Short mmCIF file of C-alpha atoms in Angstrom, two decimals:
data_model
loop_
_atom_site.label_atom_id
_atom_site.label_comp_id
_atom_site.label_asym_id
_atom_site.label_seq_id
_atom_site.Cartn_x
_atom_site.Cartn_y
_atom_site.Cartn_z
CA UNK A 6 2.33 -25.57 1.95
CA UNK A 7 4.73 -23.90 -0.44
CA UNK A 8 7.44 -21.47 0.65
CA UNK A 9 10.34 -19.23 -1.37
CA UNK A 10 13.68 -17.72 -0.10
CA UNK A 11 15.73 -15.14 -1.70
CA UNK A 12 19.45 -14.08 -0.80
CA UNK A 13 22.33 -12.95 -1.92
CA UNK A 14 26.19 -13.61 -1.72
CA UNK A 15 28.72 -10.02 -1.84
CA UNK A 16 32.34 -10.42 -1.96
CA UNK A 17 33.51 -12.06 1.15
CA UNK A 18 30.15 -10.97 3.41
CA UNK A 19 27.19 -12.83 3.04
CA UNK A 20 24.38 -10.09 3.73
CA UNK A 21 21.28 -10.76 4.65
CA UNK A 22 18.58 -9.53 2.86
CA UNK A 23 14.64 -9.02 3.41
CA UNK A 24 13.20 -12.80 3.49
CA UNK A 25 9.93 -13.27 1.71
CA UNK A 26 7.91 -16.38 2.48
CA UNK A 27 4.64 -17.13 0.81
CA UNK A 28 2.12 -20.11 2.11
CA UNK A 29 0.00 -21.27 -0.09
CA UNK A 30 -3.03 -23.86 1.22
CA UNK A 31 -6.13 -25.00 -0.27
CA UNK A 32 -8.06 -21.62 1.18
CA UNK A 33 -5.75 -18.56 1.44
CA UNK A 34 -2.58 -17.18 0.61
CA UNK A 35 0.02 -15.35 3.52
CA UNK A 36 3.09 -13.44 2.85
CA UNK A 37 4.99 -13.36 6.44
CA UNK A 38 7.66 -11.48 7.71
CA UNK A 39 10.72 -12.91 9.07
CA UNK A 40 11.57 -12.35 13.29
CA UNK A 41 15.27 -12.26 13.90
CA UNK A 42 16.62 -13.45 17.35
CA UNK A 43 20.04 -12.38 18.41
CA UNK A 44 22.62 -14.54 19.70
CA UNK A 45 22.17 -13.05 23.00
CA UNK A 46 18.96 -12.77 23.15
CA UNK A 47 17.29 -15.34 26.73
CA UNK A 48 15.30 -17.11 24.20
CA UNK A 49 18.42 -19.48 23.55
CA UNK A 50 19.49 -21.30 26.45
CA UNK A 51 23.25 -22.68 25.93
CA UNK A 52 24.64 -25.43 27.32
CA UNK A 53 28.52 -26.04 27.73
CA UNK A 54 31.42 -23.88 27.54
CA UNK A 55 29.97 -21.03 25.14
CA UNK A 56 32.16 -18.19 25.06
CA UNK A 57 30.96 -14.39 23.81
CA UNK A 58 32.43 -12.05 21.25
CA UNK A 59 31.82 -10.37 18.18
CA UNK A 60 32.64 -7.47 15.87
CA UNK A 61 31.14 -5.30 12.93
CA UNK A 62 29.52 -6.53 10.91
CA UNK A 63 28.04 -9.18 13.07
CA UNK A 64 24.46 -8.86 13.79
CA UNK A 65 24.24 -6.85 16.78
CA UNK A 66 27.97 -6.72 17.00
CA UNK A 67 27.79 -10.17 18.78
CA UNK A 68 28.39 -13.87 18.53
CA UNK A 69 28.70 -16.97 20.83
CA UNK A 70 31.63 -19.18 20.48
CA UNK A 71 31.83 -22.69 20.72
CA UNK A 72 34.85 -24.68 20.69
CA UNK A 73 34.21 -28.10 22.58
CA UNK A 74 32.18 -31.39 21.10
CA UNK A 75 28.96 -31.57 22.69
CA UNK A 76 28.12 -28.09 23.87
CA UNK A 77 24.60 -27.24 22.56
CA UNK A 78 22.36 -24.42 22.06
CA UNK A 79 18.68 -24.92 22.20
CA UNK A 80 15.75 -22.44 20.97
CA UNK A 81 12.19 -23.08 21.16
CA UNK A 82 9.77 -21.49 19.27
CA UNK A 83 6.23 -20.87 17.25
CA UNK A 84 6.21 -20.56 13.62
CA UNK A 85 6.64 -22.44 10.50
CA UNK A 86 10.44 -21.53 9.74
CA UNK A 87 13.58 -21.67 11.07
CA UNK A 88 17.17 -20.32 10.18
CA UNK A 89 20.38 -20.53 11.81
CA UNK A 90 23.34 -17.82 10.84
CA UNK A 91 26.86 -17.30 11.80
CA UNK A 92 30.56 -16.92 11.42
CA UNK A 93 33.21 -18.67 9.71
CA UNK A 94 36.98 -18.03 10.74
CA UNK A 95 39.93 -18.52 9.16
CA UNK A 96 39.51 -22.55 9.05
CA UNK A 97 43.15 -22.68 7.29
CA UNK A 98 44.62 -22.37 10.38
CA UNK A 99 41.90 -22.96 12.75
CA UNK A 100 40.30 -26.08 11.19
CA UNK A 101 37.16 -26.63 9.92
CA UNK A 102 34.27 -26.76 12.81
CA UNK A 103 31.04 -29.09 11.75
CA UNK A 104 27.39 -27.95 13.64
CA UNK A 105 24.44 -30.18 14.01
CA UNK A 106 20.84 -28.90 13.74
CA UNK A 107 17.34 -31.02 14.93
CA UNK A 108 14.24 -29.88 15.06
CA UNK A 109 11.91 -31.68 17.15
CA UNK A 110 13.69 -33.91 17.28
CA UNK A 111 13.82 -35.33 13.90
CA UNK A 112 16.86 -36.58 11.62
CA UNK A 113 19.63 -34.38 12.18
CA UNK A 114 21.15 -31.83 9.55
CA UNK A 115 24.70 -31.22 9.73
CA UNK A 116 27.00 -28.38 8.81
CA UNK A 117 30.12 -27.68 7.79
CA UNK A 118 32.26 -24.82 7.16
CA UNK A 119 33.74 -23.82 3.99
CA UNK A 120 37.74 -23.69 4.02
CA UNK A 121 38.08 -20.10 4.11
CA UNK A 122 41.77 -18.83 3.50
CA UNK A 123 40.96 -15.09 3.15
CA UNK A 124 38.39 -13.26 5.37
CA UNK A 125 35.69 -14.96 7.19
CA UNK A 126 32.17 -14.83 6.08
CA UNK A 127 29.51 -12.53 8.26
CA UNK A 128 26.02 -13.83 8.35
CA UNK A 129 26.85 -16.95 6.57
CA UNK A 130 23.52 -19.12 6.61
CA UNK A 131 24.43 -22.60 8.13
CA UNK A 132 21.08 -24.44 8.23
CA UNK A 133 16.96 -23.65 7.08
CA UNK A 134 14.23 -25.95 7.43
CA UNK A 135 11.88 -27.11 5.06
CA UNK A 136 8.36 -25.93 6.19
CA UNK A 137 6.72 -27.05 9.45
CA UNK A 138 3.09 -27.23 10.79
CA UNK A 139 2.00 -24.12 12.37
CA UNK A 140 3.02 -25.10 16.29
CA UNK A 141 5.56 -24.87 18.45
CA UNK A 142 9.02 -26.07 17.89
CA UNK A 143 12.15 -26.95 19.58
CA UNK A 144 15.34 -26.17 17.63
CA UNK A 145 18.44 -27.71 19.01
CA UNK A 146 22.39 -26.62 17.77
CA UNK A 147 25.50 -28.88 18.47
CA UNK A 148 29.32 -28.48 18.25
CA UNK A 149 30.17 -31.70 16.60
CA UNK A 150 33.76 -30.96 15.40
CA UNK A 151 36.60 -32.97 16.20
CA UNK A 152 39.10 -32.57 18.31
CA UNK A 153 40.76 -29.60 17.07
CA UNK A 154 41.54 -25.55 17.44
CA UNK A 155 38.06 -24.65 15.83
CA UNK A 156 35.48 -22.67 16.66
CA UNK A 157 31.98 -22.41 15.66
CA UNK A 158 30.39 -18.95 15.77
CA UNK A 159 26.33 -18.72 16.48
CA UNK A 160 25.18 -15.31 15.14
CA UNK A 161 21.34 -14.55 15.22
CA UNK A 162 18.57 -17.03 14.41
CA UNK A 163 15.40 -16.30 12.19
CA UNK A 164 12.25 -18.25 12.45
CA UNK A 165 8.47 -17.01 10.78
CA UNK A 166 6.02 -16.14 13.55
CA UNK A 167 2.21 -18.47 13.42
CA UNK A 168 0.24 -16.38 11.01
CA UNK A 169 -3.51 -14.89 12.24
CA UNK A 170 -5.89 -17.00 11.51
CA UNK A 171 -7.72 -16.83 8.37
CA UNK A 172 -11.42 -18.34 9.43
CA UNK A 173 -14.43 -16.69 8.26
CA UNK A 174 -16.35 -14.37 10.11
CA UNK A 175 -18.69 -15.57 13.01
CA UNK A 176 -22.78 -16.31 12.45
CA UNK A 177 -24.12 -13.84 14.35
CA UNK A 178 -21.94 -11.26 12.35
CA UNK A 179 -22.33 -12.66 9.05
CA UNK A 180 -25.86 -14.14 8.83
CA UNK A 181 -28.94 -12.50 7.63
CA UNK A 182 -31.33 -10.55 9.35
CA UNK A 183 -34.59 -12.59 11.41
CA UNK A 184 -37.55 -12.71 9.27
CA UNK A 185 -39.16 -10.56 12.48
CA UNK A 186 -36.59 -8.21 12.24
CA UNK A 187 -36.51 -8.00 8.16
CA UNK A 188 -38.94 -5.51 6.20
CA UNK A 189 -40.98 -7.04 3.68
CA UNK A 190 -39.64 -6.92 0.21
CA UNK A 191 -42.22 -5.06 -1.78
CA UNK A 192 -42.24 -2.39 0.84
CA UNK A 193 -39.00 -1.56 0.51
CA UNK A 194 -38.66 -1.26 -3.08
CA UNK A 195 -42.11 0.93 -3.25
CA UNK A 196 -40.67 3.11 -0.50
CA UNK A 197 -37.32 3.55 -2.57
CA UNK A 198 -38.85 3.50 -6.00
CA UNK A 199 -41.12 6.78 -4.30
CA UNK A 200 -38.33 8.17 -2.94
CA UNK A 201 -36.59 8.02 -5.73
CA UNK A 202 -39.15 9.77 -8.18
CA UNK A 203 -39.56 12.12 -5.49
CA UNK A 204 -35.95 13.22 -5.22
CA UNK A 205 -35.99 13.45 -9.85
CA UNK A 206 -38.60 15.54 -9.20
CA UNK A 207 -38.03 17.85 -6.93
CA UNK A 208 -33.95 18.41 -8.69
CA UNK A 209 -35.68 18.65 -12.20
CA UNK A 210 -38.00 21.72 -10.85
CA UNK A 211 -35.55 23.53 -8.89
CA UNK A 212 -33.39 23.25 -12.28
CA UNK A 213 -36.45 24.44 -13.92
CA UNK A 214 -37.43 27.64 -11.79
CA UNK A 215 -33.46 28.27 -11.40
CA UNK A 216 -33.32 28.84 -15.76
CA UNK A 217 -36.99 30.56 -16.05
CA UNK A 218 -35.24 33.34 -13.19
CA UNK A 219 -32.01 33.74 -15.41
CA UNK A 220 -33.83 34.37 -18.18
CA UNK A 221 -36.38 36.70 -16.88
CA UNK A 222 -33.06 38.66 -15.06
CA UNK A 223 -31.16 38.88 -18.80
CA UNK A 224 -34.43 40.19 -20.47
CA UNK A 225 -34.82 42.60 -17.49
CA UNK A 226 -31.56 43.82 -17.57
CA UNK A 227 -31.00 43.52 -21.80
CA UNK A 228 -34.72 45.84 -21.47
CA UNK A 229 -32.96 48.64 -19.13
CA UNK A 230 -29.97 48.81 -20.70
CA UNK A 231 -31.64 49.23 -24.76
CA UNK A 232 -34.28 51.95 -23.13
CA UNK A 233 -31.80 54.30 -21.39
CA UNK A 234 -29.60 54.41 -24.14
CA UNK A 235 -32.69 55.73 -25.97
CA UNK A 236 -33.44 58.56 -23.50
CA UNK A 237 -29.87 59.34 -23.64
CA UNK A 238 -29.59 59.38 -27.32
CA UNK A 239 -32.80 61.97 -27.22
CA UNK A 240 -31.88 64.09 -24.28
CA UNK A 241 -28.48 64.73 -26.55
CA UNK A 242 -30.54 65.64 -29.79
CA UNK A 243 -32.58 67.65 -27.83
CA UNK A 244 -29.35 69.47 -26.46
CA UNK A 245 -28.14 70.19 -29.86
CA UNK A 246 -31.19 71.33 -31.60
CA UNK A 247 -32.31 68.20 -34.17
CA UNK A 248 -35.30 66.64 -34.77
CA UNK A 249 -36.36 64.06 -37.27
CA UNK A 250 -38.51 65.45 -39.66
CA UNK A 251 -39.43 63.15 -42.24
CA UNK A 252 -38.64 59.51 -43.14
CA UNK A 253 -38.06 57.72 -46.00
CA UNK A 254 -36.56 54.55 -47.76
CA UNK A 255 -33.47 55.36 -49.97
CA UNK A 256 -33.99 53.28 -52.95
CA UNK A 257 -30.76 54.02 -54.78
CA UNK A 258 -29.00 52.02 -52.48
CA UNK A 259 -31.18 48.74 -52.92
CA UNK A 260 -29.58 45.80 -54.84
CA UNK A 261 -30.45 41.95 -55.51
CA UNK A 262 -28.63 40.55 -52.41
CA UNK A 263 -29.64 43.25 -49.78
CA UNK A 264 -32.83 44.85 -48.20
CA UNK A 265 -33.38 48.57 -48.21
CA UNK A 266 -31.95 50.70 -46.07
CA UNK A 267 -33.86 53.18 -44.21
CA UNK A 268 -32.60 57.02 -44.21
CA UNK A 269 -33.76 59.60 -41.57
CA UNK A 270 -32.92 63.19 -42.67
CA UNK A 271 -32.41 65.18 -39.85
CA UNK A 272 -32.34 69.10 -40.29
CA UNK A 273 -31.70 71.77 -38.10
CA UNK A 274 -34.40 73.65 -36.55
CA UNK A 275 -33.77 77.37 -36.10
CA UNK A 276 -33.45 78.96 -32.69
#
């Protein structure tokens, strides 16, 4: 199982910034999102003589204190990750606190604060674990600085929740129909094939009927139109007195590229 982390370091605040794991096994791959836990939050039981503060831009606007050897802060949980994030003060003056981190524990992992002379760092990361198997944990925190004026500030904890299970679907949802319950093979595909062919056939002669109407409807119409403009053309020559009388081809106007053009000489018929 394979994970990544990305962050990133501004002036003297360390923000936090979206955390992106991806698992990786032999059947599936999971990207996770991260659940943050406040130091506040009943999930952490403290032990000792933890103090409360906090200011912008603490997470929350919170942190516990510790300034005693020994006093401990334990978190339980069920994931695959865990991350512990808090405050450094002004160790110049203050001295510089160490913190102790076990899981389960295993060998411990300690911290210790930089030597900060100018501003302290927010949301400074102080310990991660390498993967874990997908169960529950037990994450315990411990002031082990020496005797001195420092402090060592718990700000929020992040951990990455178990991840939904990936098995395949059940039998009864995934198996095949009983051979009882199952049609026969060469039924179905003769009842689609006719279905089919029936459905081609009955779209290719609505198509059909659908053109053979336009047409008849633009011959009807093309018919109407061609014989009233003839009865209109004669009820007008009849209205002004002409009358074709004869009808004949006017040669003079044939030549070697076009037809003949035909000439009706109309004269006017005395009233």
């Amino acid at each position: 199982m394979a994970c990544e982390l990305r962050a990133t370091l501004s002036g003297y605040i360390r923000r936090r910034v979206p955390i992106v794991f991806k698992l990786e096994t032999n059947h599936s791959k999971v990207m996770a999102s991260i659940v943050v836990v406040d130091d506040r939050d009943a999930s952490i039981q403290y032990n000792g003589n933890w103090g409360t503060g906090g200011i912008y831009p603490e997470y929350e606007n919170t942190t516990f204190s510790s300034t005693q050897n020994g006093d401990t802060a334990t978190f339980a949980f069920t994931g695959t990750w865990v991350s512990v994030y808090g405050t450094t003060g002004w160790t110049s003056t203050n001295g510089v606190p160490t913190t102790q981190f076990t899981v389960d524990g295993g060998s411990p992992v300690s911290f210790t604060a930089p030597n900060v002379t100018g501003w302290p760092l927010y949301h400074y990361q102080m310990f991660a674990s390498d993967a874990l198997n997908d169960t529950t944990h037990t994450l315990v925190i411990e002031n082990t600085s020496p005797s001195c004026p420092c402090t060592a500030w718990l700000d929020f904890i992040e951990y990455m929740p178990s991840q939904p299970s990936t098995a395949s679907k059940s039998a009864s949802s995934s198996s095949s129909p009983s051979p009882s319950a199952a049609s026969p093979s060469g039924t179905t595909n003769h009842r689609s094939t006719v279905a089919l062919a029936a459905g081609i056939g009955g779209g290719l002669g609505g198509a059909a009927l659908l053109i053979t109407l336009a047409l008849l409807f633009f011959y009807y119409r093309n018919y109407r139109r061609e014989r009233h403009q003839r009865l209109q053309l004669a009820d007008e020559m009849a209205a002004r007195g002409y009358q074709p009388i004869s009808t004949q081809y006017q040669t003079s106007e044939f030549s070697s590229t076009s037809a003949g053009r035909l000439r009706t000489t109309i004269e006017r018929v005395p009233r």
